[in-house]
Short mmCIF file of C-alpha atoms in Angstrom, two decimals:
data_model
loop_
_atom_site.label_atom_id
_atom_site.label_comp_id
_atom_site.label_asym_id
_atom_site.label_seq_id
_atom_site.Cartn_x
_atom_site.Cartn_y
_atom_site.Cartn_z
CA MET A 1 172.74 -84.94 202.41
CA CYS A 2 170.12 -84.85 199.69
CA LEU A 3 171.98 -86.98 197.23
CA ALA A 4 170.42 -90.39 196.66
CA VAL A 5 172.56 -93.00 194.96
CA PRO A 6 171.36 -96.16 193.23
CA ALA A 7 173.34 -99.16 194.41
CA ARG A 8 173.19 -102.95 194.31
CA ILE A 9 172.96 -104.89 197.55
CA VAL A 10 175.94 -107.25 197.48
CA GLU A 11 175.92 -108.45 201.09
CA MET A 12 173.09 -108.63 203.57
CA THR A 13 172.60 -109.73 207.19
CA GLY A 14 169.28 -108.73 208.70
CA ASP A 15 168.85 -105.02 207.97
CA GLN A 16 172.59 -104.44 207.62
CA ALA A 17 173.87 -104.53 204.07
CA VAL A 18 176.76 -103.62 201.81
CA ALA A 19 175.86 -101.56 198.75
CA ASP A 20 177.84 -101.27 195.53
CA ALA A 21 177.60 -98.35 193.11
CA MET A 22 180.02 -98.27 190.19
CA GLY A 23 182.54 -100.32 192.20
CA ASN A 24 182.31 -98.21 195.36
CA ARG A 25 181.12 -100.21 198.36
CA TRP A 26 179.79 -99.01 201.67
CA ALA A 27 177.65 -100.14 204.61
CA ILE A 28 173.96 -99.28 204.48
CA ARG A 29 170.79 -100.30 206.31
CA THR A 30 167.66 -101.72 204.74
CA THR A 31 165.45 -100.99 207.77
CA LEU A 32 163.14 -98.75 205.73
CA THR A 33 162.77 -101.20 202.84
CA PRO A 34 162.15 -104.60 204.47
CA GLU A 35 161.11 -106.09 201.11
CA VAL A 36 164.54 -105.87 199.48
CA LYS A 37 166.72 -108.91 198.89
CA LEU A 38 170.35 -109.65 198.08
CA GLY A 39 171.07 -108.55 194.50
CA ASP A 40 168.31 -105.91 194.41
CA ILE A 41 169.07 -102.37 193.32
CA VAL A 42 168.01 -99.70 195.79
CA LEU A 43 168.15 -95.95 196.10
CA VAL A 44 170.41 -95.10 199.06
CA HIS A 45 169.85 -91.85 200.93
CA ALA A 46 171.97 -90.85 203.95
CA GLY A 47 172.98 -94.47 204.55
CA TYR A 48 169.52 -95.97 204.21
CA ALA A 49 167.83 -97.71 201.29
CA ILE A 50 164.59 -95.79 200.66
CA ALA A 51 163.23 -97.58 197.59
CA LYS A 52 163.80 -100.57 195.37
CA ILE A 53 164.39 -99.44 191.80
CA ASP A 54 164.94 -101.25 188.53
CA GLU A 55 168.26 -101.68 186.78
CA GLU A 56 167.27 -99.43 183.88
CA GLU A 57 166.66 -96.47 186.20
CA ALA A 58 169.88 -97.13 188.11
CA LYS A 59 171.93 -97.23 184.92
CA LYS A 60 170.62 -93.85 183.82
CA THR A 61 171.74 -92.29 187.11
CA TRP A 62 175.13 -94.00 187.05
CA GLU A 63 175.68 -92.64 183.54
CA LEU A 64 174.66 -89.20 184.76
CA PHE A 65 177.13 -89.39 187.66
CA GLU A 66 179.92 -90.29 185.24
CA GLN A 67 179.03 -87.31 183.05
CA ILE A 68 178.95 -84.99 186.05
CA ALA A 69 182.31 -86.30 187.28
CA GLU A 70 183.79 -85.64 183.83
CA MET A 71 182.24 -82.17 183.70
CA GLU A 72 183.50 -81.32 187.17
CA ALA A 73 186.99 -82.54 186.26
CA GLU A 74 186.97 -80.31 183.18
CA ARG A 75 185.67 -77.33 185.14
CA GLY A 76 188.31 -78.02 187.79
CA LYS A 77 191.04 -77.96 185.15
CA ALA A 78 189.63 -74.79 183.64
CA GLN A 79 189.62 -73.07 187.03
CA GLY A 80 193.17 -74.04 187.96
CA GLY A 81 192.29 -77.29 189.62
CA ASP A 82 191.08 -75.83 192.91
CA HIS A 83 187.42 -76.30 192.26
CA ALA A 84 185.44 -77.70 195.15
CA THR A 85 181.94 -79.05 194.91
CA MET B 1 165.16 -92.56 171.70
CA ARG B 2 165.75 -90.33 174.69
CA LEU B 3 166.46 -87.37 172.45
CA ASN B 4 163.17 -88.07 170.80
CA LYS B 5 161.38 -87.88 174.15
CA ILE B 6 163.18 -84.66 175.02
CA GLN B 7 162.09 -83.20 171.69
CA GLN B 8 158.51 -84.31 172.24
CA ALA B 9 158.44 -82.75 175.70
CA ARG B 10 159.88 -79.48 174.39
CA GLU B 11 157.27 -79.34 171.66
CA GLN B 12 154.49 -79.96 174.18
CA ILE B 13 155.84 -77.20 176.45
CA GLU B 14 156.08 -74.75 173.51
CA LYS B 15 152.59 -75.59 172.31
CA SER B 16 150.95 -75.32 175.74
CA CYS B 17 152.77 -72.15 176.75
CA ALA B 18 151.81 -70.47 173.48
CA LYS B 19 148.17 -71.34 174.09
CA ILE B 20 148.27 -70.24 177.75
CA GLY B 21 149.64 -66.90 176.54
CA ARG B 22 150.63 -65.50 179.93
CA LEU B 23 153.52 -65.90 182.34
CA VAL B 24 153.58 -69.42 183.82
CA GLN B 25 155.56 -69.82 187.05
CA VAL B 26 156.55 -73.33 188.08
CA MET B 27 158.31 -73.86 191.39
CA GLU B 28 160.82 -76.67 191.66
CA VAL B 29 160.60 -77.56 195.32
CA CYS B 30 163.78 -79.62 195.45
CA GLY B 31 167.32 -78.20 195.56
CA THR B 32 168.60 -81.12 193.51
CA HIS B 33 166.18 -80.06 190.78
CA THR B 34 167.60 -76.53 190.89
CA VAL B 35 171.09 -77.92 190.29
CA ALA B 36 169.89 -80.40 187.64
CA LEU B 37 168.10 -77.61 185.74
CA PHE B 38 171.38 -75.74 185.44
CA ARG B 39 173.50 -78.81 184.68
CA HIS B 40 171.25 -79.78 181.81
CA GLY B 41 170.89 -76.19 180.63
CA ILE B 42 167.12 -76.60 180.73
CA ARG B 43 166.20 -72.97 181.41
CA SER B 44 167.58 -71.99 178.01
CA LEU B 45 165.32 -74.55 176.30
CA LEU B 46 162.10 -73.11 177.69
CA PRO B 47 159.73 -70.58 176.14
CA LYS B 48 160.00 -67.02 177.43
CA ASN B 49 156.71 -67.13 179.30
CA LEU B 50 157.68 -70.20 181.36
CA LYS B 51 159.59 -69.24 184.47
CA LEU B 52 161.10 -71.67 186.95
CA LEU B 53 161.27 -70.62 190.59
CA SER B 54 163.60 -72.27 193.09
CA GLY B 55 161.61 -73.26 196.15
CA PRO B 56 162.36 -73.97 199.80
CA GLY B 57 163.53 -77.49 199.02
CA CYS B 58 167.06 -77.45 200.38
CA PRO B 59 167.06 -78.48 204.05
CA VAL B 60 170.25 -76.56 204.77
CA CYS B 61 168.73 -73.37 203.35
CA VAL B 62 165.53 -73.48 205.37
CA THR B 63 167.14 -74.32 208.72
CA ASP B 64 166.66 -71.21 210.84
CA GLN B 65 169.58 -69.35 212.30
CA GLY B 66 168.42 -69.94 215.88
CA TYR B 67 168.90 -73.68 215.30
CA ILE B 68 172.37 -73.17 213.85
CA ASP B 69 173.39 -70.91 216.74
CA THR B 70 172.13 -73.58 219.15
CA VAL B 71 174.36 -76.18 217.46
CA ILE B 72 177.30 -73.78 217.62
CA ASP B 73 176.66 -73.18 221.35
CA LEU B 74 176.51 -76.93 222.04
CA ALA B 75 179.74 -77.39 220.07
CA GLY B 76 181.42 -75.16 222.65
CA ARG B 77 180.62 -77.62 225.45
CA PRO B 78 183.52 -80.00 226.14
CA ASP B 79 181.09 -82.71 227.29
CA CYS B 80 179.36 -82.87 223.87
CA ILE B 81 180.14 -84.40 220.50
CA ILE B 82 178.29 -82.80 217.59
CA ALA B 83 177.44 -85.31 214.85
CA THR B 84 176.36 -83.52 211.67
CA TYR B 85 175.85 -84.10 207.97
CA GLY B 86 178.67 -82.38 206.11
CA ASP B 87 176.58 -79.68 204.44
CA MET B 88 175.68 -78.06 207.76
CA ILE B 89 179.15 -77.12 208.93
CA ARG B 90 179.57 -74.11 206.63
CA VAL B 91 176.24 -72.48 207.42
CA PRO B 92 176.92 -69.20 209.19
CA GLY B 93 175.23 -68.56 212.51
CA LYS B 94 175.08 -65.09 214.00
CA ASN B 95 178.83 -64.84 214.59
CA THR B 96 180.54 -67.91 213.22
CA SER B 97 180.06 -71.36 211.65
CA LEU B 98 181.06 -74.86 212.78
CA GLU B 99 183.69 -74.91 210.06
CA ARG B 100 185.29 -71.67 211.22
CA LEU B 101 185.30 -72.87 214.83
CA SER B 102 187.08 -76.04 213.69
CA LEU B 103 186.52 -77.87 216.99
CA PRO B 104 187.70 -81.45 217.50
CA ASN B 105 184.31 -82.49 218.93
CA VAL B 106 182.42 -81.70 215.70
CA ARG B 107 182.22 -84.86 213.61
CA ILE B 108 180.83 -85.21 210.10
CA VAL B 109 178.63 -88.26 209.69
CA LEU B 110 177.25 -89.83 206.52
CA SER B 111 174.26 -91.36 208.24
CA SER B 112 172.38 -91.22 211.54
CA ASP B 113 173.84 -94.68 212.19
CA ASP B 114 177.33 -93.16 212.45
CA ALA B 115 176.03 -90.82 215.15
CA VAL B 116 174.80 -93.80 217.20
CA THR B 117 178.22 -95.44 216.78
CA LEU B 118 179.86 -92.26 218.12
CA ALA B 119 177.64 -92.49 221.22
CA LYS B 120 178.65 -96.15 221.67
CA ASN B 121 182.36 -95.35 221.35
CA HIS B 122 182.30 -92.27 223.61
CA PRO B 123 180.25 -93.19 226.69
CA ASP B 124 181.74 -90.24 228.63
CA LYS B 125 180.34 -87.66 226.15
CA THR B 126 176.83 -86.75 225.04
CA VAL B 127 176.38 -87.01 221.29
CA VAL B 128 174.11 -84.40 219.71
CA PHE B 129 172.91 -85.51 216.29
CA VAL B 130 172.15 -82.47 214.11
CA ALA B 131 168.95 -83.82 212.61
CA VAL B 132 167.93 -81.71 209.63
CA GLY B 133 166.18 -82.59 206.42
CA PHE B 134 162.76 -83.41 205.09
CA GLU B 135 160.82 -86.66 204.98
CA THR B 136 163.76 -88.40 203.27
CA THR B 137 166.13 -88.10 206.23
CA THR B 138 163.62 -88.15 209.13
CA PRO B 139 162.97 -91.93 209.04
CA ALA B 140 166.74 -92.54 209.41
CA THR B 141 166.76 -90.33 212.52
CA ALA B 142 163.84 -92.37 213.88
CA VAL B 143 165.81 -95.59 213.37
CA ALA B 144 168.79 -94.01 215.17
CA ILE B 145 166.63 -93.18 218.20
CA GLU B 146 165.35 -96.76 218.24
CA GLN B 147 168.92 -98.10 218.08
CA ALA B 148 170.03 -95.82 220.92
CA ASP B 149 167.03 -96.96 222.97
CA LYS B 150 167.77 -100.62 222.22
CA PHE B 151 171.42 -100.32 223.24
CA GLY B 152 170.55 -98.21 226.30
CA LEU B 153 172.66 -95.30 225.02
CA ASN B 154 171.57 -92.50 227.30
CA ASN B 155 174.32 -90.31 225.85
CA PHE B 156 172.66 -90.13 222.40
CA THR B 157 170.49 -87.09 221.70
CA VAL B 158 168.85 -85.54 218.67
CA LEU B 159 168.48 -81.82 218.04
CA CYS B 160 165.41 -82.06 215.88
CA GLY B 161 165.33 -79.66 212.94
CA HIS B 162 163.31 -81.92 210.65
CA LYS B 163 160.72 -80.27 208.44
CA LEU B 164 157.72 -81.27 206.37
CA VAL B 165 157.44 -80.29 202.72
CA LEU B 166 153.65 -80.23 202.27
CA PRO B 167 152.90 -77.54 204.92
CA ALA B 168 155.52 -75.30 203.27
CA MET B 169 153.92 -75.71 199.82
CA ARG B 170 150.58 -74.91 201.42
CA ALA B 171 152.01 -71.84 203.21
CA LEU B 172 153.49 -70.55 199.95
CA LEU B 173 150.16 -70.78 198.14
CA SER B 174 148.27 -69.36 201.11
CA GLY B 175 149.94 -65.98 200.86
CA ARG B 176 153.73 -65.95 200.70
CA ASN B 177 153.66 -66.37 196.92
CA ASP B 178 150.29 -67.15 195.42
CA LYS B 179 151.64 -66.47 191.91
CA ILE B 180 153.03 -70.00 191.76
CA ASP B 181 151.10 -71.84 189.03
CA ALA B 182 152.37 -75.36 189.68
CA PHE B 183 154.89 -77.45 191.58
CA LEU B 184 157.56 -79.74 190.22
CA CYS B 185 157.55 -81.95 193.31
CA PRO B 186 160.68 -83.37 194.91
CA GLY B 187 161.61 -86.88 193.77
CA HIS B 188 163.07 -88.39 196.92
CA VAL B 189 160.58 -86.84 199.34
CA SER B 190 157.82 -88.23 197.13
CA ILE B 191 159.28 -91.74 197.35
CA ILE B 192 158.56 -91.54 201.09
CA LEU B 193 155.30 -89.55 201.03
CA GLY B 194 153.77 -91.10 197.92
CA SER B 195 152.33 -89.10 195.05
CA ARG B 196 148.86 -89.29 196.61
CA ALA B 197 150.07 -86.96 199.37
CA TYR B 198 149.79 -84.01 196.97
CA GLU B 199 146.10 -84.60 196.20
CA PRO B 200 144.79 -82.25 198.93
CA ILE B 201 146.95 -79.41 197.55
CA VAL B 202 145.70 -80.02 194.02
CA LYS B 203 142.11 -80.08 195.23
CA GLU B 204 142.33 -77.04 197.49
CA PHE B 205 144.55 -74.75 195.42
CA LYS B 206 143.90 -76.08 191.88
CA ARG B 207 147.62 -76.29 191.10
CA PRO B 208 149.28 -79.16 189.22
CA CYS B 209 151.73 -81.22 191.31
CA VAL B 210 154.02 -83.38 189.18
CA VAL B 211 156.82 -85.41 190.72
CA GLY B 212 159.97 -84.95 188.69
CA GLY B 213 163.08 -87.05 188.27
CA PHE B 214 166.54 -85.58 187.87
CA GLU B 215 167.41 -86.33 184.25
CA ALA B 216 166.80 -83.82 181.47
CA GLU B 217 164.20 -86.10 179.91
CA GLN B 218 162.31 -86.53 183.19
CA ILE B 219 162.40 -82.84 184.09
CA LEU B 220 161.21 -81.79 180.65
CA SER B 221 158.43 -84.36 180.54
CA GLY B 222 157.40 -83.24 184.05
CA LEU B 223 157.24 -79.64 182.84
CA ALA B 224 155.35 -80.76 179.72
CA LYS B 225 152.72 -82.46 181.89
CA ILE B 226 152.43 -79.34 184.06
CA CYS B 227 152.00 -77.04 181.05
CA GLU B 228 149.45 -79.35 179.47
CA GLN B 229 147.46 -79.44 182.72
CA ILE B 230 147.50 -75.64 183.01
CA GLU B 231 146.51 -75.27 179.35
CA GLN B 232 143.56 -77.62 179.78
CA ASN B 233 142.76 -76.26 183.24
CA LYS B 234 142.89 -79.79 184.66
CA PRO B 235 145.29 -79.70 187.62
CA ALA B 236 146.23 -83.16 188.83
CA VAL B 237 148.88 -85.23 190.57
CA ASP B 238 151.28 -87.03 188.28
CA SER B 239 154.76 -88.51 188.39
CA VAL B 240 157.49 -88.87 185.82
CA TYR B 241 160.03 -90.25 188.28
CA GLY B 242 159.70 -93.92 187.45
CA LEU B 243 158.52 -96.78 189.58
CA ALA B 244 160.17 -95.70 192.84
CA VAL B 245 157.36 -93.22 193.52
CA ARG B 246 154.27 -95.20 194.46
CA PRO B 247 150.90 -93.57 195.16
CA GLU B 248 151.04 -94.67 198.80
CA GLY B 249 154.77 -93.98 199.26
CA ASN B 250 157.11 -95.90 201.54
CA LYS B 251 154.79 -97.05 204.33
CA THR B 252 157.59 -98.40 206.53
CA SER B 253 159.33 -95.01 206.54
CA GLN B 254 156.04 -93.25 207.31
CA GLN B 255 155.48 -95.57 210.29
CA TRP B 256 158.97 -94.90 211.65
CA MET B 257 158.35 -91.14 211.45
CA GLU B 258 154.95 -91.38 213.12
CA LYS B 259 156.31 -93.48 215.96
CA TYR B 260 158.98 -91.00 217.05
CA PHE B 261 157.91 -87.57 215.74
CA GLU B 262 154.87 -85.31 215.69
CA PRO B 263 154.21 -82.15 213.64
CA CYS B 264 154.45 -78.75 215.30
CA ASP B 265 154.57 -75.10 214.25
CA GLY B 266 158.15 -74.08 213.62
CA PRO B 267 160.42 -71.47 212.05
CA TRP B 268 161.76 -71.86 208.52
CA ARG B 269 164.60 -69.60 207.55
CA GLY B 270 163.29 -66.76 205.46
CA LEU B 271 159.74 -68.05 205.51
CA GLY B 272 158.97 -67.51 209.20
CA CYS B 273 156.71 -69.81 211.15
CA ILE B 274 155.04 -72.50 209.04
CA PRO B 275 152.01 -74.02 210.74
CA GLN B 276 152.64 -77.73 211.36
CA GLY B 277 155.73 -77.44 209.15
CA SER B 278 158.27 -78.80 211.63
CA LEU B 279 158.65 -82.04 213.56
CA ARG B 280 159.44 -82.56 217.22
CA ILE B 281 160.33 -85.71 219.13
CA LYS B 282 157.34 -87.23 220.92
CA ASP B 283 157.28 -86.90 224.71
CA THR B 284 157.66 -90.68 225.14
CA TYR B 285 161.19 -90.34 223.75
CA ALA B 286 161.99 -87.02 225.48
CA LYS B 287 165.24 -88.38 226.92
CA PHE B 288 166.68 -88.41 223.41
CA ASP B 289 165.57 -84.82 222.72
CA ALA B 290 168.63 -82.54 222.90
CA GLN B 291 166.43 -79.48 223.28
CA LYS B 292 164.94 -80.91 226.47
CA ARG B 293 168.16 -82.52 227.70
CA PHE B 294 170.04 -79.22 227.53
CA SER B 295 166.98 -77.07 228.42
CA ILE B 296 167.32 -75.01 225.26
CA ALA B 297 164.72 -72.31 224.78
CA GLN B 298 164.10 -71.43 221.14
CA MET B 299 166.52 -68.67 220.23
CA PRO B 300 165.31 -65.64 218.32
CA ALA B 301 166.39 -65.97 214.72
CA GLU B 302 167.90 -62.90 213.14
CA GLU B 303 168.51 -62.79 209.41
CA PRO B 304 171.90 -61.42 208.34
CA CYS B 305 171.60 -57.78 207.28
CA GLY B 306 170.75 -57.36 203.61
CA CYS B 307 170.30 -61.10 203.02
CA LEU B 308 167.28 -61.86 200.84
CA CYS B 309 167.37 -65.67 201.09
CA GLY B 310 163.80 -65.60 202.38
CA GLN B 311 162.50 -63.96 199.22
CA VAL B 312 164.61 -66.30 197.08
CA LEU B 313 163.13 -69.33 198.89
CA CYS B 314 159.59 -68.09 198.23
CA GLY B 315 160.35 -67.63 194.54
CA LEU B 316 159.72 -63.87 194.82
CA ILE B 317 163.12 -62.84 193.47
CA GLU B 318 165.98 -64.49 191.61
CA PRO B 319 169.30 -64.77 193.48
CA SER B 320 170.98 -62.14 191.29
CA GLN B 321 168.42 -59.57 192.46
CA CYS B 322 169.88 -59.70 195.98
CA GLY B 323 172.36 -56.88 196.61
CA LEU B 324 174.79 -59.22 198.35
CA PHE B 325 174.83 -61.85 195.56
CA GLY B 326 178.28 -62.35 194.07
CA LYS B 327 179.65 -59.38 196.01
CA LYS B 328 179.51 -59.79 199.77
CA CYS B 329 177.98 -63.25 199.46
CA THR B 330 179.88 -65.92 197.49
CA PRO B 331 180.33 -69.70 197.93
CA ASP B 332 183.71 -69.02 199.58
CA HIS B 333 182.24 -66.42 201.93
CA PRO B 334 178.53 -67.15 202.17
CA VAL B 335 176.29 -64.75 204.08
CA GLY B 336 172.99 -66.56 203.62
CA PRO B 337 172.25 -70.29 203.63
CA CYS B 338 171.20 -70.42 199.96
CA MET B 339 174.85 -69.70 199.07
CA VAL B 340 176.23 -72.36 201.44
CA SER B 341 174.70 -75.58 200.25
CA THR B 342 175.64 -76.81 196.78
CA GLU B 343 171.89 -77.40 196.38
CA GLY B 344 171.04 -73.84 197.37
CA ALA B 345 169.54 -71.62 194.70
CA CYS B 346 172.17 -68.87 195.12
CA ALA B 347 175.11 -71.29 194.99
CA ALA B 348 173.68 -72.92 191.85
CA TRP B 349 173.16 -69.53 190.16
CA TYR B 350 176.68 -68.45 191.12
CA LYS B 351 178.32 -71.67 189.99
CA TYR B 352 176.55 -71.81 186.65
CA GLY B 353 177.27 -68.16 185.95
CA LYS B 354 173.81 -66.62 185.92
#
């Protein structure tokens, strides 16, 4: 619930939008950030954009997610592959 | 360049802590910070007299057992659909958890919007949205109520368990743990509240409040700022979490919250009643309030025997000091809520082998 993900808005109709983070796309709402436009990068929390952020900040988080995914995969292997997060 | 910044922050922390010359206790209020601190191995980089305390910043962990038992009771009604964020289903109530019950009418949702959709698609059932979380999730619940109102969905209800971070910080300093020297403030909550929201706490309690990000560099520079402020005895509000945290916060989100919710006294798991620390749905929107719709009286909350989550959440003990930790209470068989959520202090300590 607490995880916030930076994502780019790739489609937008009113306050309904499609967000893209590292190739994953899902439906979000921009009700809480009326200033955002198509192409902006936002922080998405529980299905809602809560802030517009810049590309530099987003990239740092995406890199971090990749590292975590790799770490988790390694931990999973080390623990017999049944590791749940 | 980033390594350089990390090094600079470490040097500042070392220098300040050496000058302060006593134990410095910094509480990270956010559960995501607790996890990030372990992931980056930050604790091992800090001087011996700088101690990090995990605070009551995980919504799952601070949701009282009475609330969870109420959800479990409602899940037993065939006329209800329970719509909940995934992290809540494993939290044990007095006798069982939603996961153990494994009922077909308990649905995991990723957003409050999904709960409204469930109400639309199941007009013959009453949807109960399990609304927990701090200021980051509350505005989304407000939007869901507005949507339900707009579509005339009388079968959409909200069991409001939303909480406010600032009253809890205040309650901690007012007696539950006045040994806290400073707060590393939660990043996402601060996006909504704005950094200015911490000014009254800084003024009244003379404690630094620095909003931290989640990368090693941001956490260390946040801690460096805190240590420098303590060393110079100049507590202030600051942020190292980039441009997303504005002094005034996200005004739109604040307006949504104010329209549908009002603060009230309410129970926090392990911390007891926090004055004005909970939110309830305003009377104007009472028809969406599950507590009123189902005439639910507040249930007495009992803590599981031997569970010290309350003391963990106040930063009074470390998880490993609880007698149940790693023995009777593990992530596979959690007794207390801090072991359930991946953001809980006990689960993080267990996972990262402390």
